[in-house]
JSON list of C-alpha atoms in Angstrom, two decimals:
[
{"chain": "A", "resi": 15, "resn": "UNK", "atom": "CA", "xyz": [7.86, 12.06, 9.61]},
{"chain": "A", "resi": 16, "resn": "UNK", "atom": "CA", "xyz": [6.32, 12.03, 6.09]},
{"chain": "A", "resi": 17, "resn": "UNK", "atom": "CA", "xyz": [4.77, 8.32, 5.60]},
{"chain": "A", "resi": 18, "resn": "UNK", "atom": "CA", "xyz": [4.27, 9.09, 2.30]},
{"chain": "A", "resi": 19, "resn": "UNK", "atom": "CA", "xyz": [7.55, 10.09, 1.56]},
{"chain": "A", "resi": 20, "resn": "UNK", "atom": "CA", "xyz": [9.28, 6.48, 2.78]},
{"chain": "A", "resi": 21, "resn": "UNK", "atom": "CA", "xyz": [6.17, 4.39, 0.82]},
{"chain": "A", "resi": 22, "resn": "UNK", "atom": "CA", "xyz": [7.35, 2.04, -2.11]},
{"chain": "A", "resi": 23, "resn": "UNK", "atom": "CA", "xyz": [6.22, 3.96, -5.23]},
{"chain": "A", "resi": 24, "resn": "UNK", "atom": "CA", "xyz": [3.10, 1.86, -6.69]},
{"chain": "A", "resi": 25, "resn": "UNK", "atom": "CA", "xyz": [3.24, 1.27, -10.35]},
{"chain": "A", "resi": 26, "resn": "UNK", "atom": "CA", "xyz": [0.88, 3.39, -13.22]},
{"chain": "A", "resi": 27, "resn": "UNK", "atom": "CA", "xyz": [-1.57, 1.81, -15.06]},
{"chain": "A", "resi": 28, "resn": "UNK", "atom": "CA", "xyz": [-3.79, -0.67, -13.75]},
{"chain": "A", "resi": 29, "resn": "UNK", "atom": "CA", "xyz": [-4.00, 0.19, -9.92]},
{"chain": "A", "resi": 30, "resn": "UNK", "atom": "CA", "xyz": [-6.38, -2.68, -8.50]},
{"chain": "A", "resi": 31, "resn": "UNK", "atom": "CA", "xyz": [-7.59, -3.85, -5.05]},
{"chain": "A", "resi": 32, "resn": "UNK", "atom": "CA", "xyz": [-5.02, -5.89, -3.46]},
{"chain": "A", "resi": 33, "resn": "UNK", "atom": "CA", "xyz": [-8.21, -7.68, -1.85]},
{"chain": "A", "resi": 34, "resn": "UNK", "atom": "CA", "xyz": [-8.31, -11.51, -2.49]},
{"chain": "A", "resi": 35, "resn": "UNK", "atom": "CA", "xyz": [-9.58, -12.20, -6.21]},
{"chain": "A", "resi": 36, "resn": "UNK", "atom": "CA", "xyz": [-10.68, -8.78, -6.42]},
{"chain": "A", "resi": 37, "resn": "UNK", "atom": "CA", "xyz": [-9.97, -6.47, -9.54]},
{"chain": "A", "resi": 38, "resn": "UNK", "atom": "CA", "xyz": [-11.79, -3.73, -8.83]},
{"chain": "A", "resi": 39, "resn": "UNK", "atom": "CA", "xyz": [-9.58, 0.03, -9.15]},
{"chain": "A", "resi": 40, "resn": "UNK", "atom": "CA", "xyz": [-7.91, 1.34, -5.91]},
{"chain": "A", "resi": 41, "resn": "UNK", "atom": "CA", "xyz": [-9.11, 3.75, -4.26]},
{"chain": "A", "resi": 42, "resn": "UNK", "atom": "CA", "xyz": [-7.14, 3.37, -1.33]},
{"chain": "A", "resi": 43, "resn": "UNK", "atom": "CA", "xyz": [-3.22, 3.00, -0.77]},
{"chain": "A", "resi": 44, "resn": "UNK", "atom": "CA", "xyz": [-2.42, 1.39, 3.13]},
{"chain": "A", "resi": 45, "resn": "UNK", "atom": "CA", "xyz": [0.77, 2.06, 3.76]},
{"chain": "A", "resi": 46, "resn": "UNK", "atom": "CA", "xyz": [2.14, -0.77, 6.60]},
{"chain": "A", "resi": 47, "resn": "UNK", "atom": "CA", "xyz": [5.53, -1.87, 7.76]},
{"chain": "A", "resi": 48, "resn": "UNK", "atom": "CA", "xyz": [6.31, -4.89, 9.55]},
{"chain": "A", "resi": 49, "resn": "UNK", "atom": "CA", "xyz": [8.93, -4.08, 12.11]},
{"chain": "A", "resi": 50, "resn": "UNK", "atom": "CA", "xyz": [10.70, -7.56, 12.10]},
{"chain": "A", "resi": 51, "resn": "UNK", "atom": "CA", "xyz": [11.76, -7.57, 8.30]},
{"chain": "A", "resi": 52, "resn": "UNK", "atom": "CA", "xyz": [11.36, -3.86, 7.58]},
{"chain": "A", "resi": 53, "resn": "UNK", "atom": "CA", "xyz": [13.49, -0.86, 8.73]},
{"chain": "A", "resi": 54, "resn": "UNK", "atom": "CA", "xyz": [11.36, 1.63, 10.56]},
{"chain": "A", "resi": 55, "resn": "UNK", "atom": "CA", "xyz": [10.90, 4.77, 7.74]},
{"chain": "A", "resi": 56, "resn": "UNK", "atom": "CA", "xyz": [10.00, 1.74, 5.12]},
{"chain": "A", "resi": 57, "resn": "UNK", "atom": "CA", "xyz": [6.58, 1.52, 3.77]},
{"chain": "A", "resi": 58, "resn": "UNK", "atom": "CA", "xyz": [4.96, -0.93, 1.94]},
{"chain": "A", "resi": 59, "resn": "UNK", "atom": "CA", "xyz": [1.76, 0.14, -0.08]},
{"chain": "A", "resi": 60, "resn": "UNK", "atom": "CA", "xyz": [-1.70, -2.32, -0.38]},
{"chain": "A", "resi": 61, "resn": "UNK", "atom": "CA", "xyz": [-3.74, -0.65, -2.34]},
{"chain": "A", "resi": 62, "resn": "UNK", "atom": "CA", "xyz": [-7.58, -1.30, -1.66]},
{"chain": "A", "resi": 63, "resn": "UNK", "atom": "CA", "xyz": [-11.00, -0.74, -3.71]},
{"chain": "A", "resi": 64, "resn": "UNK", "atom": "CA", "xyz": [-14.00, 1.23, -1.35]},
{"chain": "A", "resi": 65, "resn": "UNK", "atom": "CA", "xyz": [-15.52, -2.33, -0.31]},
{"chain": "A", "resi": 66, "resn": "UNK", "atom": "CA", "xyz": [-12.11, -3.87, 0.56]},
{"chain": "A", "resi": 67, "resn": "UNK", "atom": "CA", "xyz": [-10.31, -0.98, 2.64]},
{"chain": "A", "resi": 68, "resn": "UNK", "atom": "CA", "xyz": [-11.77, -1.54, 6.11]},
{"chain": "A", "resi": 69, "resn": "UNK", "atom": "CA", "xyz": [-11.46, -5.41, 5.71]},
{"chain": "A", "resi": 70, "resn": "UNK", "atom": "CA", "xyz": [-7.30, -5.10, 4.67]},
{"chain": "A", "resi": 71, "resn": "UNK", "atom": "CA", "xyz": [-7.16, -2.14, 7.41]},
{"chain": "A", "resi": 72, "resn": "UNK", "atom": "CA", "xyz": [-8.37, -4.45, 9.71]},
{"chain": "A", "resi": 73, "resn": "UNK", "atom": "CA", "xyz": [-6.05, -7.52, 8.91]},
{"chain": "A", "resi": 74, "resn": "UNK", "atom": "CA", "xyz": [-2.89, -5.07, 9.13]},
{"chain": "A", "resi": 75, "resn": "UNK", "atom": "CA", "xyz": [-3.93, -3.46, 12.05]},
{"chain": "A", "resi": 76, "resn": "UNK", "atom": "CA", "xyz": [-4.44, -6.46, 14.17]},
{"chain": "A", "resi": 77, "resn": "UNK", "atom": "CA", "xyz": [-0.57, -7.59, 13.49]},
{"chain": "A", "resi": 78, "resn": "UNK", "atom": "CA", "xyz": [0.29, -4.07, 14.11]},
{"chain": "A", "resi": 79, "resn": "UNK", "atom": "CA", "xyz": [1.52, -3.27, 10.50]},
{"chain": "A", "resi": 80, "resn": "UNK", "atom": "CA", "xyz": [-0.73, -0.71, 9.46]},
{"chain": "A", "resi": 81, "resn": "UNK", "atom": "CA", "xyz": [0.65, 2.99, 9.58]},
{"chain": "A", "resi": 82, "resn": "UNK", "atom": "CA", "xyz": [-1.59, 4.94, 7.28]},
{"chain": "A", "resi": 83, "resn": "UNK", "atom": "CA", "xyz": [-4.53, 5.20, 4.50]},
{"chain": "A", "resi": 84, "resn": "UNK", "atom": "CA", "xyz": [-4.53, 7.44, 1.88]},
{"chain": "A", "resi": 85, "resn": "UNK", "atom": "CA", "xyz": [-6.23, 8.34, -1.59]},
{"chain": "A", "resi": 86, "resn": "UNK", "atom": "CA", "xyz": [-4.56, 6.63, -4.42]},
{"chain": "A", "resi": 87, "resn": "UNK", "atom": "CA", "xyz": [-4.06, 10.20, -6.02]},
{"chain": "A", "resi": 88, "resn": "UNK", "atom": "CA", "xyz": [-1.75, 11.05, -2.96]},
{"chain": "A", "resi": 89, "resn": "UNK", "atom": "CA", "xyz": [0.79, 8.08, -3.80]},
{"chain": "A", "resi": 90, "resn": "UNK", "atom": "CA", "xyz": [4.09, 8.11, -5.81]},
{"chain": "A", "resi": 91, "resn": "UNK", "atom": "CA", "xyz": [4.02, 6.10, -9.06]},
{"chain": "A", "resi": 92, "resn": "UNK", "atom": "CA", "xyz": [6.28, 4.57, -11.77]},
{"chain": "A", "resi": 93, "resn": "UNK", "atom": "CA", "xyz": [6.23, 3.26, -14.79]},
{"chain": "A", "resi": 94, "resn": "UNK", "atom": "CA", "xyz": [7.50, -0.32, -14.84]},
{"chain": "A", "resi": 95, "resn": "UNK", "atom": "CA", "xyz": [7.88, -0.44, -18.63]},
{"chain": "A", "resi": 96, "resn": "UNK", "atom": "CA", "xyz": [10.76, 2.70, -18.16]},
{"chain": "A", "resi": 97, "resn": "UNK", "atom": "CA", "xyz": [14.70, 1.94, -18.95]},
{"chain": "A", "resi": 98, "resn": "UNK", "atom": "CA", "xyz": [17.09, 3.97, -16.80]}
]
C-alpha cells in the first residue's frame, strides 16, 4: 500500500515543525495512524523541522502510531484559502 497516497493533504504556505513552541520550516512529514479512532489506510501527517524529527518519531513510535517519514517535498498539499 501507498502511505502516501491515504495521508491527509498538509496545507501550502507556511509548513512549520509541529514540535512544541517550535516554528522552525518542516522538513519532515510523519505520517501516523492511531488504530482505535482511525481506519487502517488513514494517515495523519506531523510535520517536523531537522532537530525535532527523531524526538516526534520517537513519541509516535512508542504508542505504536508512527507508519512513515518522508521529505516535505514528497507530501500532497492544498490551499486552504481555495473555494470549491
Amino acid at each position: 500500500m501507498d502511505l502516501l497516497a491515504t495521508a491527509d493533504p498538509v496545507a501550502e504556505g507556511d509548513l512549520v515543525c509541529s514540535g512544541k513552541g517550535c516554528r522552525a520550516p518542516a522538513a519532515w512529514g510523519l505520517l501516523w495512524n492511531n488504530p482505535k479512532i482511525h481506519t487502517p489506510q488513514r494517515r495523519k501527517v506531523w510535520l517536523a523541522c531537522t532537530d525535532h524529527c527523531a524526538h516526534l518519531e520517537e513519541f509516535l513510535g512508542a504508542r505504536g502510531f508512527l507508519k512513515q517519514t518522508v521529505p516535505v517535498a514528497d507530501l500532497d498539499r492544498f490551499d486552504p484559502d481555495a473555494r470549491p
